[in-house]
Amino acid sequence: MRLEIRTRLVPVGLALAVAALAGLAVGWTAGWARAAVWAAAATAAAAFLAGARLGRRERGAAEAPALEAARLDAARAREERDDLERTLAHDLRSPLGAIVNFASVLQEDFRARLDPEALGIVARIRRAAESGLRLADGLARLANVSRKAFLPEPVDVEALVREAFDAAPGGQRVELSVAPLPPAVADRALLAEAFSELLRNAVKFSAQREKPHIAVGGRRAAGGGVVYWVADDGVGFAPGESPRLFRALHRLHPRDEFPGAGVGLAVVRRVAERHGGSVWAEGDLERGARFFLALPAEGRP
């Protein structure tokens, strides 16, 4: 019915506009012609606007099911991803743990019976299995971040950052400077997880510096949200790598140079997503890096 009304209104508006132009051609100086022009123009404009409004309503009504379907598909995909991560983390631990244990037995109880080459092979097997266990632990952390109950509350972010830094391995030889940080409304446990990963990452990649330094800052953003950053003077990264840094299992450096499972920054991104926020990074090779975490005003949109 609305579509029928709209299709009728538009030709009427056009016809009135044409009639007005005809009146203009006959005699602009005549008062009746000027009045007809203005009346027809106003009627035509109203008809066009009415048709446009009806068209927008119809398009919105037609798009709503598609948007809802897309939302459901995205939610289903996230659930399947979380289930896969949790399943992999669980199913990998048992066989990998057995490999580590048997390799340890070979190294400790059968060392005298194995030649140097065999011992080297056993050592590589054990290192590979231990790396797999770290990966399983990382996948478990990712799954836990997604499935944990979300409990927003006011958070003293400056105190949280200092606690996370004190627990970071290797942080004793790193100089930390923390600017006054605005508080946030967030899930404290999830936010602590994010800052722990960011600070551990900064410590690890600046460890080769003679006097490594990490700086943490923050500011209020438009709309009442907050933006925090963790900056280091470490090895940095090529600017083109920035979009890939927060992907799970993505590594920029060899594992023997910088150990890890490749999920720390993915955990940070997952925490930001749980809050309705975002993450990004800036850096240059051998000139350090800066990682940003933005949160909305009330913990989630």
Coordinates of C-alpha atoms in Angstrom, one line a residue:
M1 CA 0.0 0.0 0.0
R2 CA 2.8 2.4 0.9
L3 CA 4.6 1.7 -2.3
E4 CA 1.5 2.4 -4.3
I5 CA 1.0 5.7 -2.6
R6 CA 4.5 6.7 -3.2
T7 CA 4.4 5.8 -6.9
R8 CA 1.3 7.9 -7.2
L9 CA 2.6 11.0 -5.3
V10 CA 5.8 11.3 -7.4
P11 CA 4.1 11.7 -10.8
V12 CA 1.6 14.1 -9.3
G13 CA 4.5 16.2 -8.0
L14 CA 6.2 16.2 -11.4
A15 CA 2.9 17.1 -13.2
L16 CA 2.4 20.1 -10.9
A17 CA 6.0 21.2 -11.4
V18 CA 5.5 21.1 -15.2
A19 CA 2.2 23.0 -14.9
A20 CA 4.0 25.6 -12.8
L21 CA 6.7 26.0 -15.5
A22 CA 3.9 26.4 -18.1
G23 CA 2.3 29.2 -16.1
L24 CA 5.7 30.8 -15.8
A25 CA 6.1 30.8 -19.6
V26 CA 2.6 32.4 -20.1
G27 CA 3.2 35.4 -17.9
W28 CA 5.6 35.7 -15.0
T29 CA 4.4 39.2 -14.2
A30 CA 0.9 38.0 -13.5
G31 CA 0.2 37.5 -9.9
W32 CA -1.8 34.3 -10.4
A33 CA 1.2 32.8 -12.3
R34 CA 3.6 33.6 -9.5
A35 CA 1.2 32.1 -6.9
A36 CA 0.7 29.0 -9.0
V37 CA 4.5 28.5 -9.3
W38 CA 5.0 28.7 -5.6
A39 CA 2.0 26.5 -4.7
A40 CA 3.0 23.9 -7.3
A41 CA 6.7 23.9 -6.2
A42 CA 5.7 23.4 -2.6
T43 CA 3.3 20.6 -3.5
A44 CA 5.9 18.9 -5.7
A45 CA 8.6 19.2 -2.9
A46 CA 6.2 17.7 -0.3
A47 CA 5.3 14.8 -2.7
F48 CA 8.9 14.0 -3.3
L49 CA 9.8 14.2 0.4
A50 CA 6.9 12.0 1.3
G51 CA 8.0 9.4 -1.3
A52 CA 11.6 9.5 -0.1
R53 CA 10.5 9.0 3.5
L54 CA 8.3 6.1 2.6
G55 CA 11.1 4.6 0.5
R56 CA 13.5 4.8 3.5
R57 CA 11.0 3.1 5.7
E58 CA 10.5 0.3 3.2
R59 CA 14.2 -0.2 2.7
G60 CA 14.7 -0.2 6.5
A61 CA 11.9 -2.8 6.9
A62 CA 13.4 -4.9 4.1
E63 CA 17.0 -4.7 5.5
A64 CA 16.0 -5.5 9.1
P65 CA 15.8 -9.3 8.6
A66 CA 19.1 -9.3 6.8
L67 CA 20.8 -7.4 9.6
E68 CA 19.4 -9.7 12.2
A69 CA 20.5 -12.7 10.2
A70 CA 24.0 -11.2 9.9
R71 CA 24.1 -10.6 13.7
L72 CA 23.0 -14.1 14.4
D73 CA 25.6 -15.5 12.0
A74 CA 28.4 -13.5 13.7
A75 CA 27.3 -14.6 17.1
R76 CA 27.2 -18.3 15.9
A77 CA 30.7 -17.9 14.4
R78 CA 32.1 -16.5 17.7
E79 CA 30.5 -19.3 19.6
E80 CA 32.0 -21.9 17.2
R81 CA 35.4 -20.2 17.4
D82 CA 35.3 -20.3 21.2
D83 CA 34.3 -24.0 21.3
L84 CA 37.1 -24.9 18.9
E85 CA 39.6 -23.0 21.0
R86 CA 38.5 -24.7 24.2
T87 CA 38.4 -28.1 22.6
L88 CA 41.8 -27.8 21.1
A89 CA 43.3 -26.5 24.3
H90 CA 41.8 -29.5 26.2
D91 CA 42.6 -32.2 23.6
L92 CA 46.1 -31.0 23.0
R93 CA 47.2 -31.0 26.6
S94 CA 47.0 -34.7 27.3
P95 CA 49.1 -36.1 24.4
L96 CA 51.6 -33.2 24.5
G97 CA 52.0 -33.6 28.3
A98 CA 52.7 -37.3 27.8
I99 CA 55.4 -36.5 25.1
V100 CA 57.1 -34.1 27.5
N101 CA 57.1 -36.7 30.3
F102 CA 58.4 -39.5 28.2
A103 CA 61.1 -37.3 26.7
S104 CA 62.1 -36.3 30.3
V105 CA 62.4 -40.0 31.2
L106 CA 64.7 -40.6 28.2
Q107 CA 66.9 -37.7 29.1
E108 CA 67.2 -38.5 32.8
D109 CA 67.0 -42.4 33.0
F110 CA 68.4 -43.5 29.7
R111 CA 71.1 -40.8 29.1
A112 CA 73.9 -43.3 29.3
R113 CA 72.4 -45.5 26.6
L114 CA 71.8 -42.8 24.1
D115 CA 74.5 -41.2 21.9
P116 CA 74.7 -37.4 21.5
E117 CA 72.7 -37.4 18.3
A118 CA 69.8 -39.3 19.9
L119 CA 69.9 -37.0 23.0
G120 CA 69.7 -34.0 20.7
I121 CA 66.7 -35.5 19.0
V122 CA 65.0 -36.1 22.3
A123 CA 65.7 -32.6 23.4
R124 CA 64.1 -31.2 20.2
I125 CA 61.1 -33.4 20.7
R126 CA 60.7 -32.1 24.2
R127 CA 61.0 -28.5 23.2
A128 CA 58.4 -28.9 20.5
A129 CA 56.0 -30.5 22.9
E130 CA 56.5 -27.8 25.5
S131 CA 55.8 -25.2 22.8
G132 CA 52.6 -27.0 22.0
L133 CA 51.6 -26.9 25.7
R134 CA 52.2 -23.2 25.7
L135 CA 49.9 -22.9 22.7
A136 CA 47.2 -25.0 24.4
D137 CA 47.4 -22.7 27.4
G138 CA 47.1 -19.6 25.1
L139 CA 44.0 -21.1 23.4
A140 CA 42.5 -21.8 26.8
R141 CA 43.1 -18.2 27.8
L142 CA 41.4 -17.0 24.7
A143 CA 38.4 -19.2 25.2
N144 CA 38.2 -18.1 28.9
V145 CA 38.2 -14.4 27.9
S146 CA 35.2 -15.0 25.6
R147 CA 33.2 -17.1 28.0
K148 CA 33.8 -15.4 31.3
A149 CA 30.8 -13.6 32.9
F150 CA 31.1 -9.9 32.2
L151 CA 31.1 -7.9 35.4
P152 CA 31.7 -4.2 34.9
E153 CA 32.7 -2.0 37.8
P154 CA 34.7 1.2 38.5
V155 CA 38.4 0.3 38.1
D156 CA 41.5 2.1 39.4
V157 CA 43.5 1.5 36.2
E158 CA 46.7 3.0 37.6
A159 CA 46.8 0.6 40.5
L160 CA 45.9 -2.3 38.2
V161 CA 48.8 -1.5 35.8
R162 CA 51.3 -1.4 38.7
E163 CA 50.1 -4.8 40.0
A164 CA 50.3 -6.3 36.5
F165 CA 53.8 -4.9 36.0
D166 CA 55.0 -6.3 39.3
A167 CA 53.9 -9.8 38.2
A168 CA 55.5 -9.5 34.7
P169 CA 58.6 -11.8 34.3
G170 CA 61.7 -9.8 33.8
G171 CA 60.2 -6.6 34.8
Q172 CA 62.8 -6.1 37.6
R173 CA 65.3 -4.6 35.2
V174 CA 62.9 -2.4 33.3
E175 CA 62.2 1.2 34.2
L176 CA 58.4 1.8 34.3
S177 CA 56.8 5.3 34.1
V178 CA 53.0 5.6 34.6
A179 CA 51.3 8.8 33.8
P180 CA 48.1 9.6 35.7
L181 CA 45.5 7.3 34.2
P182 CA 41.8 8.0 34.1
P183 CA 39.6 5.3 35.8
A184 CA 37.4 3.0 33.7
V185 CA 34.2 1.2 34.0
A186 CA 35.3 -2.3 33.0
D187 CA 35.5 -6.0 34.0
R188 CA 38.5 -5.8 36.4
A189 CA 39.7 -9.3 35.8
L190 CA 39.5 -9.0 32.0
L191 CA 41.2 -5.6 32.0
A192 CA 44.0 -7.0 34.3
E193 CA 44.5 -9.8 31.7
A194 CA 44.8 -7.3 28.9
F195 CA 47.3 -5.1 30.7
S196 CA 49.3 -8.1 31.9
E197 CA 49.7 -9.2 28.2
L198 CA 50.6 -5.7 27.1
L199 CA 53.2 -5.3 29.8
R200 CA 54.7 -8.8 29.3
N201 CA 54.9 -8.1 25.6
A202 CA 56.7 -4.8 26.2
V203 CA 59.1 -6.3 28.7
K204 CA 59.9 -9.2 26.3
F205 CA 60.6 -7.1 23.2
S206 CA 62.6 -4.4 25.0
A207 CA 64.7 -6.9 27.0
Q208 CA 67.7 -6.6 24.6
R209 CA 68.1 -2.9 25.4
E210 CA 70.8 -1.9 27.8
K211 CA 68.3 0.2 29.9
P212 CA 64.8 -0.8 28.8
H213 CA 62.0 1.6 29.5
I214 CA 58.2 1.2 29.4
A215 CA 55.7 4.1 29.6
V216 CA 52.0 3.8 30.2
G217 CA 49.6 6.6 29.6
G218 CA 45.9 7.3 29.1
R219 CA 43.3 10.0 28.3
R220 CA 39.6 10.6 28.1
A221 CA 38.2 10.2 24.7
A222 CA 35.2 11.7 22.9
G223 CA 31.9 10.4 24.3
G224 CA 33.3 9.7 27.8
G225 CA 35.4 6.7 26.9
V226 CA 39.1 6.2 27.7
V227 CA 42.2 5.3 25.7
Y228 CA 45.2 3.7 27.3
W229 CA 48.6 3.0 25.7
V230 CA 51.7 1.0 26.6
A231 CA 54.9 2.1 24.9
D232 CA 58.3 0.4 24.8
D233 CA 61.7 1.1 23.3
G234 CA 62.2 -2.4 22.0
V235 CA 62.7 -4.0 18.6
G236 CA 59.4 -2.5 17.2
F237 CA 57.8 -3.8 14.0
A238 CA 57.3 -2.7 10.4
P239 CA 54.3 -0.4 10.1
G240 CA 52.7 -2.7 7.5
E241 CA 52.5 -5.5 10.1
S242 CA 50.2 -3.5 12.5
P243 CA 46.9 -5.0 11.3
R244 CA 48.2 -8.6 11.8
L245 CA 49.7 -8.2 15.3
F246 CA 46.4 -9.0 17.1
R247 CA 45.7 -12.2 15.3
A248 CA 46.0 -15.4 17.2
L249 CA 49.2 -17.4 16.5
H250 CA 50.7 -14.6 14.4
R251 CA 54.4 -14.2 15.0
L252 CA 56.8 -11.6 13.7
H253 CA 60.0 -13.1 15.2
P254 CA 61.4 -16.6 15.5
R255 CA 60.3 -18.5 18.5
D256 CA 63.9 -19.1 19.7
E257 CA 64.6 -15.3 19.6
F258 CA 61.4 -14.3 21.4
P259 CA 59.5 -17.3 23.0
G260 CA 55.8 -17.3 23.3
A261 CA 52.6 -18.9 21.9
G262 CA 51.6 -16.0 19.7
V263 CA 48.3 -15.4 21.5
G264 CA 49.0 -12.6 24.0
L265 CA 47.9 -9.7 21.8
A266 CA 44.9 -11.7 20.6
V267 CA 43.9 -11.9 24.2
V268 CA 44.1 -8.1 24.4
R269 CA 41.9 -7.7 21.3
R270 CA 39.4 -10.2 22.7
V271 CA 39.2 -8.3 26.0
A272 CA 38.6 -5.0 24.1
E273 CA 35.8 -6.7 22.1
R274 CA 34.1 -7.9 25.2
H275 CA 34.0 -4.3 26.4
G276 CA 32.8 -3.0 23.0
G277 CA 36.2 -1.3 22.6
S278 CA 39.1 -1.6 20.1
V279 CA 42.9 -2.0 19.9
W280 CA 45.6 -0.8 17.5
A281 CA 49.3 -0.4 17.4
E282 CA 52.0 1.9 16.1
G283 CA 55.7 1.2 15.7
D284 CA 58.9 1.2 13.6
L285 CA 61.7 -1.3 13.3
E286 CA 64.2 -0.9 16.1
R287 CA 62.4 2.2 17.4
G288 CA 59.9 0.7 19.8
A289 CA 56.1 0.2 19.7
R290 CA 53.0 1.6 21.2
F291 CA 49.9 -0.4 21.8
F292 CA 46.5 1.3 22.3
L293 CA 43.4 0.0 24.2
A294 CA 40.2 2.0 23.8
L295 CA 37.1 1.4 26.1
P296 CA 33.7 2.9 25.9
A297 CA 32.3 5.0 28.8
E298 CA 30.2 2.3 30.5
G299 CA 32.2 -0.8 29.9
R300 CA 30.3 -1.9 26.8
P301 CA 28.1 0.0 24.2

